[in-house]
Amino acid sequence: MKQGLLLLFLLPFSLLGQVINGRVVQSATEAVSFPTVVSSEGQRVLGDIDGHFAIPFDKLPVTLYVSADEFESDSLLIKSEPAVIYLVTLRPVVTEELQTMVVVASRRRQRAEDVPISLEVIKPDLINNKGITDLEQAVDQVPGAYAMDGQVSIRGGSGFSYGAGSRVLILWNEVPLLSGDAGDTKWNAIPIENAQQVEVMKGASSVLYGSGALNGIISLVEREPEKKPYLFAKVQSGIYDDPQRASLKWWSKNPLFHQGDISFGRQWKDFGLTLGGYGYTSDGYRQGETEDRGRINGTLYYKPEKWKSFSASLGWNAQFSKAGNFIIWESDTFAYQPSGGADTSLAESTLTYNRGIRLTIDPSVRYFDKYGNKHQLKSRYFLTDNSNLNNDAQSSKADVKYIDYQFQRRWGRQWVLTAGTSAIANKVNSYLYGDHSSFNGALYAQGEKRWGRLDITAGVRFEYFQQDNKRGDSDFFIGKDSLKLPVIPIFRMGVHYEVIEHTHLRASFGQGVRYPSVAERYTMTSVGSLNIFPNPALRPEQGWAAEIGIKQGLKIGKWRGFADAAAFINHYSNMMEFTFGNYIPDSLSPSLNPDDPGYIFKWLGFRAENAEEATITGLDFSLSGEGMIGPVKVQTLMGYTYMNPVSDNTDSAYRATFSDTSTNMLKYRFNHLAKADLQLLWKGISLGGSMRYNSFMQNIDVIFEDGVFGQQILPGLKNYRREHNGPSLVFDARIGYEFLDHYKVAFIVNNVANTEYMGRPGDIQAPRTFILQLQYRL
């Protein structure tokens, strides 16, 4: 039994007090906040934020057992008259396994292996080492996830529908970051340069975070400042190689791109500050798809030393961008050129240029009361301003106001209660959608209980939603008499069991909901021969996800990691999908006269419909770790996912929209998905490589292959898919050298084999790319 005891004063002790006073610390200047102290007589108390405790006793001797999250437990035997104050020193947990702490699963810090749902973590090193320019590219390296032209799918939960909202919720510092108009993610506006890590949680999880977490959560945690200054800077320049097919090359001079970013952090006495800056410019490998963007971001922290139970912060992120928007190719032969040409002064050109402004302001306050309860208030103002410079009728402006109050109470290590309320108010002003507003309010609670090696988590959320002051989207019916509630209940439950040290079993079930965005309900526009029509009657999507899994700790030399395996099933109802059809209003009579308002060809196009019921089953395997194997530092993140995404909609008219009607496989999905990244570091020299694999996308909308009445939307697509009907396999490679303690130079080659492969239909990806990079770290 180890003891850390300092006797400050020795005085005769009167048993009238019957109290032992003490303080738990980790060093001479740092306390252990909210320690749990249990006596051998059964008394239990929770210390305060400064580690002070007072525990009653009946008689001596008595033993005190002291514990705290992320510290090794200790005990103290008091045999005779107690001192006025005992100091008990706890040591931070230092084990042989790789310690990865996460926040997203329970809105508190916990070990990744204790989370009862599949979760992957991306470290900043991976983002920097691969020359990644935005979060979407980073997520595309995560096992089980796939990025497709701005939309991310986890375990096949999402396909592709241009302009549809996201089924994956994005969080920055625990606050949702989806736009107010389209409900989508502005991937290139997220300040990844200031992120501590990226946490990707797989499966429906709306209890703590609300609408949008139908298919999973991607959470970024900002790096907080410390007393030791932090400074990191990176500059890189790249060039696109010529594609294998000569017809794809539209340039006489190979396109270039350049990027620079910087992040800084420091904590002074009472105040701390993080700052970040980012700039990017690109000629684009597709004609006209140029891009320029820049942003500044940071957070001001207030942590008074004399009032340690209180802290506050004010964060901000502001970005301005201008970019060409490439949607439809000219043909499969000239797939890097836009339909109608790149001259936007011509009416037939489908290329547009857009100016974008993104602004977030994030005030927050946190307070621990005398009982150790956490009270936290987080808020955000999020502005998105999209201006179509070629067609003002497709411009939009939206702002989101968000606030969340959270209460969290611990009873030692055995119980944790998290409860709170949140509200989101959206306002949209747009030529494209019209003017709209919405309100989303919620109450939530989640409890966690530990029995030895067993942890059980259960939670519930009640969601209310209205759009344009119209109720009904969150109505919930109970029983035969159809008792109607104005809120949707959402449930979650998880179990984690540590079988033996480093072997963890888990099982989870979670529900999710996603309300229709303004864009999905009210968009009416056209791009080339593509017409989009509104559908105000669109209903919310709902779903659930369940899994069982095992996480096994591994050790090779000083390398520590985890192998993870999971079997999962996801079910979705009322899935929104842009479906092709004739959407002539009931008030008009169909006509073949081109001058008539009811001319049927004017009303052919796509509209968001609750078209799909789906079940997805599968298996997920991953391996991650970091450490030394002999003299070499090894970092790895890899995985394989098998998915069986099945449509439960048996309606023959709907099945007729499939490009392959012989199967019920969901559109825009894969059966197989594999990712791998490996980096080796030896004496300052680093070698790394990555791989991305997906099987053939068997089903898409048949309209994209066959066209309509002889008119092609994506000319040549059907023939292209017949000729390229196999899997996609892409390799990247990199080499770097660290010198002068602070610098690193790297050469990166993405798509080493110059493979031609497609994301969504008509979206052939970049050819081989060469990048030269310089990093500086203080």
PDB file of N, CA and C in Angstrom, residues 192-272:
ATOM      1  N   ILE A 192      -9.642  22.553 -39.164  1.00  0.00           N
ATOM      2  CA  ILE A 192      -8.925  21.344 -38.739  1.00  0.00           C
ATOM      3  C   ILE A 192      -7.519  21.668 -38.241  1.00  0.00           C
ATOM      4  N   GLU A 193      -6.991  22.853 -38.597  1.00  0.00           N
ATOM      5  CA  GLU A 193      -5.651  23.213 -38.133  1.00  0.00           C
ATOM      6  C   GLU A 193      -5.599  23.426 -36.631  1.00  0.00           C
ATOM      7  N   ASN A 194      -6.748  23.644 -35.987  1.00  0.00           N
ATOM      8  CA  ASN A 194      -6.785  23.862 -34.543  1.00  0.00           C
ATOM      9  C   ASN A 194      -7.427  22.697 -33.786  1.00  0.00           C
ATOM     10  N   ALA A 195      -7.560  21.546 -34.451  1.00  0.00           N
ATOM     11  CA  ALA A 195      -8.220  20.402 -33.827  1.00  0.00           C
ATOM     12  C   ALA A 195      -7.212  19.531 -33.084  1.00  0.00           C
ATOM     13  N   GLN A 196      -7.590  19.096 -31.886  1.00  0.00           N
ATOM     14  CA  GLN A 196      -6.777  18.159 -31.115  1.00  0.00           C
ATOM     15  C   GLN A 196      -6.873  16.758 -31.701  1.00  0.00           C
ATOM     16  N   GLN A 197      -8.082  16.376 -32.110  1.00  0.00           N
ATOM     17  CA  GLN A 197      -8.308  15.088 -32.758  1.00  0.00           C
ATOM     18  C   GLN A 197      -9.700  15.086 -33.371  1.00  0.00           C
ATOM     19  N   VAL A 198      -9.945  14.098 -34.232  1.00  0.00           N
ATOM     20  CA  VAL A 198     -11.253  13.916 -34.866  1.00  0.00           C
ATOM     21  C   VAL A 198     -11.789  12.568 -34.414  1.00  0.00           C
ATOM     22  N   GLU A 199     -12.985  12.569 -33.820  1.00  0.00           N
ATOM     23  CA  GLU A 199     -13.609  11.346 -33.322  1.00  0.00           C
ATOM     24  C   GLU A 199     -14.795  10.995 -34.215  1.00  0.00           C
ATOM     25  N   VAL A 200     -14.817   9.779 -34.720  1.00  0.00           N
ATOM     26  CA  VAL A 200     -15.873   9.329 -35.630  1.00  0.00           C
ATOM     27  C   VAL A 200     -16.632   8.193 -34.962  1.00  0.00           C
ATOM     28  N   MET A 201     -17.890   8.452 -34.613  1.00  0.00           N
ATOM     29  CA  MET A 201     -18.735   7.456 -33.955  1.00  0.00           C
ATOM     30  C   MET A 201     -19.705   6.888 -34.979  1.00  0.00           C
ATOM     31  N   LYS A 202     -19.774   5.568 -35.062  1.00  0.00           N
ATOM     32  CA  LYS A 202     -20.548   4.884 -36.092  1.00  0.00           C
ATOM     33  C   LYS A 202     -21.899   4.445 -35.536  1.00  0.00           C
ATOM     34  N   GLY A 203     -22.963   4.834 -36.223  1.00  0.00           N
ATOM     35  CA  GLY A 203     -24.291   4.409 -35.804  1.00  0.00           C
ATOM     36  C   GLY A 203     -25.134   5.547 -35.281  1.00  0.00           C
ATOM     37  N   ALA A 204     -26.456   5.362 -35.295  1.00  0.00           N
ATOM     38  CA  ALA A 204     -27.394   6.385 -34.850  1.00  0.00           C
ATOM     39  C   ALA A 204     -27.152   6.752 -33.399  1.00  0.00           C
ATOM     40  N   SER A 205     -27.129   8.054 -33.110  1.00  0.00           N
ATOM     41  CA  SER A 205     -26.857   8.504 -31.741  1.00  0.00           C
ATOM     42  C   SER A 205     -27.388   9.909 -31.538  1.00  0.00           C
ATOM     43  N   SER A 206     -28.702  10.045 -31.529  1.00  0.00           N
ATOM     44  CA  SER A 206     -29.317  11.363 -31.410  1.00  0.00           C
ATOM     45  C   SER A 206     -29.632  11.766 -29.978  1.00  0.00           C
ATOM     46  N   VAL A 207     -29.428  10.878 -28.988  1.00  0.00           N
ATOM     47  CA  VAL A 207     -29.869  11.172 -27.619  1.00  0.00           C
ATOM     48  C   VAL A 207     -29.185  12.416 -27.062  1.00  0.00           C
ATOM     49  N   LEU A 208     -27.872  12.509 -27.166  1.00  0.00           N
ATOM     50  CA  LEU A 208     -27.157  13.642 -26.576  1.00  0.00           C
ATOM     51  C   LEU A 208     -27.021  14.833 -27.518  1.00  0.00           C
ATOM     52  N   TYR A 209     -27.170  14.602 -28.825  1.00  0.00           N
ATOM     53  CA  TYR A 209     -26.860  15.676 -29.768  1.00  0.00           C
ATOM     54  C   TYR A 209     -28.006  16.073 -30.686  1.00  0.00           C
ATOM     55  N   GLY A 210     -29.036  15.231 -30.823  1.00  0.00           N
ATOM     56  CA  GLY A 210     -30.217  15.655 -31.550  1.00  0.00           C
ATOM     57  C   GLY A 210     -30.232  15.296 -33.015  1.00  0.00           C
ATOM     58  N   SER A 211     -31.087  16.014 -33.756  1.00  0.00           N
ATOM     59  CA  SER A 211     -31.345  15.738 -35.163  1.00  0.00           C
ATOM     60  C   SER A 211     -30.062  15.795 -35.985  1.00  0.00           C
ATOM     61  N   GLY A 212     -29.949  14.853 -36.913  1.00  0.00           N
ATOM     62  CA  GLY A 212     -28.791  14.817 -37.797  1.00  0.00           C
ATOM     63  C   GLY A 212     -27.864  13.671 -37.509  1.00  0.00           C
ATOM     64  N   ALA A 213     -27.902  13.122 -36.276  1.00  0.00           N
ATOM     65  CA  ALA A 213     -26.994  12.028 -35.918  1.00  0.00           C
ATOM     66  C   ALA A 213     -27.621  10.679 -36.263  1.00  0.00           C
ATOM     67  N   LEU A 214     -28.233  10.597 -37.443  1.00  0.00           N
ATOM     68  CA  LEU A 214     -28.949   9.388 -37.843  1.00  0.00           C
ATOM     69  C   LEU A 214     -27.994   8.279 -38.265  1.00  0.00           C
ATOM     70  N   ASN A 215     -26.868   8.653 -38.846  1.00  0.00           N
ATOM     71  CA  ASN A 215     -25.917   7.680 -39.380  1.00  0.00           C
ATOM     72  C   ASN A 215     -24.579   7.708 -38.638  1.00  0.00           C
ATOM     73  N   GLY A 216     -24.443   8.608 -37.645  1.00  0.00           N
ATOM     74  CA  GLY A 216     -23.208   8.693 -36.901  1.00  0.00           C
ATOM     75  C   GLY A 216     -22.833  10.127 -36.597  1.00  0.00           C
ATOM     76  N   ILE A 217     -21.685  10.291 -35.963  1.00  0.00           N
ATOM     77  CA  ILE A 217     -21.217  11.609 -35.537  1.00  0.00           C
ATOM     78  C   ILE A 217     -19.738  11.740 -35.868  1.00  0.00           C
ATOM     79  N   ILE A 218     -19.360  12.900 -36.376  1.00  0.00           N
ATOM     80  CA  ILE A 218     -17.954  13.267 -36.541  1.00  0.00           C
ATOM     81  C   ILE A 218     -17.710  14.467 -35.641  1.00  0.00           C
ATOM     82  N   SER A 219     -16.889  14.274 -34.627  1.00  0.00           N
ATOM     83  CA  SER A 219     -16.686  15.306 -33.610  1.00  0.00           C
ATOM     84  C   SER A 219     -15.234  15.765 -33.617  1.00  0.00           C
ATOM     85  N   LEU A 220     -15.034  17.069 -33.698  1.00  0.00           N
ATOM     86  CA  LEU A 220     -13.703  17.656 -33.603  1.00  0.00           C
ATOM     87  C   LEU A 220     -13.566  18.357 -32.264  1.00  0.00           C
ATOM     88  N   VAL A 221     -12.477  18.086 -31.592  1.00  0.00           N
ATOM     89  CA  VAL A 221     -12.190  18.683 -30.299  1.00  0.00           C
ATOM     90  C   VAL A 221     -11.041  19.657 -30.464  1.00  0.00           C
ATOM     91  N   GLU A 222     -11.255  20.902 -30.078  1.00  0.00           N
ATOM     92  CA  GLU A 222     -10.228  21.924 -30.234  1.00  0.00           C
ATOM     93  C   GLU A 222      -9.088  21.708 -29.231  1.00  0.00           C
ATOM     94  N   ARG A 223      -7.883  21.982 -29.683  1.00  0.00           N
ATOM     95  CA  ARG A 223      -6.722  21.916 -28.796  1.00  0.00           C
ATOM     96  C   ARG A 223      -6.767  23.090 -27.822  1.00  0.00           C
ATOM     97  N   GLU A 224      -6.787  22.796 -26.527  1.00  0.00           N
ATOM     98  CA  GLU A 224      -6.817  23.861 -25.536  1.00  0.00           C
ATOM     99  C   GLU A 224      -5.406  24.338 -25.215  1.00  0.00           C
ATOM    100  N   PRO A 225      -5.248  25.605 -24.858  1.00  0.00           N
ATOM    101  CA  PRO A 225      -3.904  26.134 -24.585  1.00  0.00           C
ATOM    102  C   PRO A 225      -3.341  25.613 -23.274  1.00  0.00           C
ATOM    103  N   GLU A 226      -2.027  25.507 -23.206  1.00  0.00           N
ATOM    104  CA  GLU A 226      -1.318  25.131 -21.995  1.00  0.00           C
ATOM    105  C   GLU A 226      -0.281  26.193 -21.684  1.00  0.00           C
ATOM    106  N   LYS A 227       0.319  26.089 -20.497  1.00  0.00           N
ATOM    107  CA  LYS A 227       1.300  27.092 -20.101  1.00  0.00           C
ATOM    108  C   LYS A 227       2.514  27.089 -21.029  1.00  0.00           C
ATOM    109  N   LYS A 228       2.855  25.913 -21.530  1.00  0.00           N
ATOM    110  CA  LYS A 228       3.925  25.844 -22.519  1.00  0.00           C
ATOM    111  C   LYS A 228       3.354  26.235 -23.873  1.00  0.00           C
ATOM    112  N   PRO A 229       3.907  27.250 -24.538  1.00  0.00           N
ATOM    113  CA  PRO A 229       3.355  27.696 -25.823  1.00  0.00           C
ATOM    114  C   PRO A 229       3.392  26.586 -26.869  1.00  0.00           C
ATOM    115  N   TYR A 230       2.377  26.587 -27.718  1.00  0.00           N
ATOM    116  CA  TYR A 230       2.303  25.654 -28.830  1.00  0.00           C
ATOM    117  C   TYR A 230       2.255  26.449 -30.121  1.00  0.00           C
ATOM    118  N   LEU A 231       3.053  26.046 -31.098  1.00  0.00           N
ATOM    119  CA  LEU A 231       3.043  26.714 -32.404  1.00  0.00           C
ATOM    120  C   LEU A 231       3.328  25.677 -33.473  1.00  0.00           C
ATOM    121  N   PHE A 232       2.445  25.619 -34.454  1.00  0.00           N
ATOM    122  CA  PHE A 232       2.636  24.715 -35.589  1.00  0.00           C
ATOM    123  C   PHE A 232       2.280  25.461 -36.864  1.00  0.00           C
ATOM    124  N   ALA A 233       3.128  25.335 -37.871  1.00  0.00           N
ATOM    125  CA  ALA A 233       2.885  25.978 -39.161  1.00  0.00           C
ATOM    126  C   ALA A 233       3.213  24.996 -40.276  1.00  0.00           C
ATOM    127  N   LYS A 234       2.488  25.129 -41.374  1.00  0.00           N
ATOM    128  CA  LYS A 234       2.683  24.229 -42.508  1.00  0.00           C
ATOM    129  C   LYS A 234       2.410  24.972 -43.803  1.00  0.00           C
ATOM    130  N   VAL A 235       3.265  24.770 -44.790  1.00  0.00           N
ATOM    131  CA  VAL A 235       3.030  25.265 -46.144  1.00  0.00           C
ATOM    132  C   VAL A 235       3.252  24.104 -47.098  1.00  0.00           C
ATOM    133  N   GLN A 236       2.454  24.055 -48.150  1.00  0.00           N
ATOM    134  CA  GLN A 236       2.615  23.003 -49.135  1.00  0.00           C
ATOM    135  C   GLN A 236       2.132  23.482 -50.503  1.00  0.00           C
ATOM    136  N   SER A 237       2.749  22.958 -51.537  1.00  0.00           N
ATOM    137  CA  SER A 237       2.360  23.246 -52.913  1.00  0.00           C
ATOM    138  C   SER A 237       2.263  21.938 -53.667  1.00  0.00           C
ATOM    139  N   GLY A 238       1.277  21.855 -54.555  1.00  0.00           N
ATOM    140  CA  GLY A 238       1.064  20.618 -55.298  1.00  0.00           C
ATOM    141  C   GLY A 238       0.794  20.878 -56.758  1.00  0.00           C
ATOM    142  N   ILE A 239       0.934  19.832 -57.549  1.00  0.00           N
ATOM    143  CA  ILE A 239       0.680  19.901 -58.981  1.00  0.00           C
ATOM    144  C   ILE A 239      -0.046  18.639 -59.409  1.00  0.00           C
ATOM    145  N   TYR A 240      -1.051  18.792 -60.274  1.00  0.00           N
ATOM    146  CA  TYR A 240      -1.788  17.661 -60.823  1.00  0.00           C
ATOM    147  C   TYR A 240      -1.055  17.125 -62.046  1.00  0.00           C
ATOM    148  N   ASP A 241      -0.837  15.830 -62.069  1.00  0.00           N
ATOM    149  CA  ASP A 241      -0.203  15.180 -63.205  1.00  0.00           C
ATOM    150  C   ASP A 241      -1.214  15.023 -64.348  1.00  0.00           C
ATOM    151  N   ASP A 242      -0.719  14.714 -65.534  1.00  0.00           N
ATOM    152  CA  ASP A 242      -1.612  14.426 -66.652  1.00  0.00           C
ATOM    153  C   ASP A 242      -2.342  13.120 -66.393  1.00  0.00           C
ATOM    154  N   PRO A 243      -3.650  13.050 -66.651  1.00  0.00           N
ATOM    155  CA  PRO A 243      -4.389  11.800 -66.477  1.00  0.00           C
ATOM    156  C   PRO A 243      -3.966  10.774 -67.523  1.00  0.00           C
ATOM    157  N   GLN A 244      -4.289   9.519 -67.256  1.00  0.00           N
ATOM    158  CA  GLN A 244      -3.926   8.468 -68.207  1.00  0.00           C
ATOM    159  C   GLN A 244      -4.600   8.664 -69.552  1.00  0.00           C
ATOM    160  N   ARG A 245      -5.872   9.004 -69.554  1.00  0.00           N
ATOM    161  CA  ARG A 245      -6.589   9.240 -70.817  1.00  0.00           C
ATOM    162  C   ARG A 245      -6.315  10.652 -71.304  1.00  0.00           C
ATOM    163  N   ALA A 246      -5.791  10.770 -72.497  1.00  0.00           N
ATOM    164  CA  ALA A 246      -5.439  12.079 -73.035  1.00  0.00           C
ATOM    165  C   ALA A 246      -6.654  12.975 -73.187  1.00  0.00           C
ATOM    166  N   SER A 247      -7.851  12.390 -73.420  1.00  0.00           N
ATOM    167  CA  SER A 247      -9.044  13.207 -73.642  1.00  0.00           C
ATOM    168  C   SER A 247      -9.482  13.949 -72.382  1.00  0.00           C
ATOM    169  N   LEU A 248      -9.042  13.468 -71.219  1.00  0.00           N
ATOM    170  CA  LEU A 248      -9.413  14.151 -69.981  1.00  0.00           C
ATOM    171  C   LEU A 248      -8.628  15.442 -69.784  1.00  0.00           C
ATOM    172  N   LYS A 249      -7.462  15.535 -70.377  1.00  0.00           N
ATOM    173  CA  LYS A 249      -6.586  16.695 -70.181  1.00  0.00           C
ATOM    174  C   LYS A 249      -7.112  17.891 -70.964  1.00  0.00           C
ATOM    175  N   TRP A 250      -7.444  18.938 -70.250  1.00  0.00           N
ATOM    176  CA  TRP A 250      -7.952  20.159 -70.880  1.00  0.00           C
ATOM    177  C   TRP A 250      -6.947  21.301 -70.804  1.00  0.00           C
ATOM    178  N   TRP A 251      -5.873  21.135 -70.076  1.00  0.00           N
ATOM    179  CA  TRP A 251      -4.935  22.211 -69.804  1.00  0.00           C
ATOM    180  C   TRP A 251      -3.695  22.136 -70.705  1.00  0.00           C
ATOM    181  N   SER A 252      -3.076  23.278 -70.881  1.00  0.00           N
ATOM    182  CA  SER A 252      -1.769  23.336 -71.538  1.00  0.00           C
ATOM    183  C   SER A 252      -0.655  23.417 -70.500  1.00  0.00           C
ATOM    184  N   LYS A 253      -0.988  23.869 -69.292  1.00  0.00           N
ATOM    185  CA  LYS A 253      -0.059  23.944 -68.176  1.00  0.00           C
ATOM    186  C   LYS A 253      -0.704  23.242 -67.000  1.00  0.00           C
ATOM    187  N   ASN A 254       0.000  22.306 -66.384  1.00  0.00           N
ATOM    188  CA  ASN A 254      -0.591  21.503 -65.322  1.00  0.00           C
ATOM    189  C   ASN A 254      -1.091  22.366 -64.175  1.00  0.00           C
ATOM    190  N   PRO A 255      -2.305  22.110 -63.682  1.00  0.00           N
ATOM    191  CA  PRO A 255      -2.884  22.915 -62.595  1.00  0.00           C
ATOM    192  C   PRO A 255      -2.083  22.770 -61.298  1.00  0.00           C
ATOM    193  N   LEU A 256      -2.035  23.861 -60.538  1.00  0.00           N
ATOM    194  CA  LEU A 256      -1.317  23.909 -59.272  1.00  0.00           C
ATOM    195  C   LEU A 256      -2.280  24.192 -58.119  1.00  0.00           C
ATOM    196  N   PHE A 257      -1.845  23.890 -56.911  1.00  0.00           N
ATOM    197  CA  PHE A 257      -2.565  24.345 -55.725  1.00  0.00           C
ATOM    198  C   PHE A 257      -1.557  24.616 -54.623  1.00  0.00           C
ATOM    199  N   HIS A 258      -1.912  25.535 -53.717  1.00  0.00           N
ATOM    200  CA  HIS A 258      -1.028  25.955 -52.630  1.00  0.00           C
ATOM    201  C   HIS A 258      -1.852  26.094 -51.355  1.00  0.00           C
ATOM    202  N   GLN A 259      -1.230  25.750 -50.237  1.00  0.00           N
ATOM    203  CA  GLN A 259      -1.919  25.835 -48.942  1.00  0.00           C
ATOM    204  C   GLN A 259      -0.930  26.235 -47.860  1.00  0.00           C
ATOM    205  N   GLY A 260      -1.426  27.008 -46.903  1.00  0.00           N
ATOM    206  CA  GLY A 260      -0.656  27.344 -45.717  1.00  0.00           C
ATOM    207  C   GLY A 260      -1.571  27.430 -44.520  1.00  0.00           C
ATOM    208  N   ASP A 261      -1.127  26.940 -43.373  1.00  0.00           N
ATOM    209  CA  ASP A 261      -1.927  27.075 -42.155  1.00  0.00           C
ATOM    210  C   ASP A 261      -1.009  27.204 -40.956  1.00  0.00           C
ATOM    211  N   ILE A 262      -1.544  27.783 -39.903  1.00  0.00           N
ATOM    212  CA  ILE A 262      -0.779  28.008 -38.682  1.00  0.00           C
ATOM    213  C   ILE A 262      -1.721  27.901 -37.490  1.00  0.00           C
ATOM    214  N   SER A 263      -1.219  27.370 -36.392  1.00  0.00           N
ATOM    215  CA  SER A 263      -2.002  27.302 -35.155  1.00  0.00           C
ATOM    216  C   SER A 263      -1.095  27.618 -33.977  1.00  0.00           C
ATOM    217  N   PHE A 264      -1.662  28.314 -32.999  1.00  0.00           N
ATOM    218  CA  PHE A 264      -0.915  28.776 -31.838  1.00  0.00           C
ATOM    219  C   PHE A 264      -1.788  28.637 -30.609  1.00  0.00           C
ATOM    220  N   GLY A 265      -1.162  28.324 -29.481  1.00  0.00           N
ATOM    221  CA  GLY A 265      -1.900  28.261 -28.225  1.00  0.00           C
ATOM    222  C   GLY A 265      -1.001  28.513 -27.035  1.00  0.00           C
ATOM    223  N   ARG A 266      -1.543  29.249 -26.047  1.00  0.00           N
ATOM    224  CA  ARG A 266      -0.797  29.482 -24.814  1.00  0.00           C
ATOM    225  C   ARG A 266      -1.757  29.884 -23.699  1.00  0.00           C
ATOM    226  N   GLN A 267      -1.452  29.395 -22.498  1.00  0.00           N
ATOM    227  CA  GLN A 267      -2.211  29.755 -21.312  1.00  0.00           C
ATOM    228  C   GLN A 267      -1.352  30.626 -20.408  1.00  0.00           C
ATOM    229  N   TRP A 268      -1.840  31.811 -20.081  1.00  0.00           N
ATOM    230  CA  TRP A 268      -1.172  32.675 -19.121  1.00  0.00           C
ATOM    231  C   TRP A 268      -1.820  32.466 -17.750  1.00  0.00           C
ATOM    232  N   LYS A 269      -1.731  33.416 -16.857  1.00  0.00           N
ATOM    233  CA  LYS A 269      -2.232  33.210 -15.489  1.00  0.00           C
ATOM    234  C   LYS A 269      -3.723  32.894 -15.479  1.00  0.00           C
ATOM    235  N   ASP A 270      -4.525  33.845 -15.907  1.00  0.00           N
ATOM    236  CA  ASP A 270      -5.978  33.651 -15.914  1.00  0.00           C
ATOM    237  C   ASP A 270      -6.556  33.483 -17.313  1.00  0.00           C
ATOM    238  N   PHE A 271      -5.792  33.852 -18.316  1.00  0.00           N
ATOM    239  CA  PHE A 271      -6.310  33.855 -19.677  1.00  0.00           C
ATOM    240  C   PHE A 271      -5.501  32.919 -20.569  1.00  0.00           C
ATOM    241  N   GLY A 272      -6.197  32.330 -21.518  1.00  0.00           N
ATOM    242  CA  GLY A 272      -5.558  31.492 -22.522  1.00  0.00           C
ATOM    243  C   GLY A 272      -6.051  31.892 -23.899  1.00  0.00           C
TER     244      GLY A 272
END
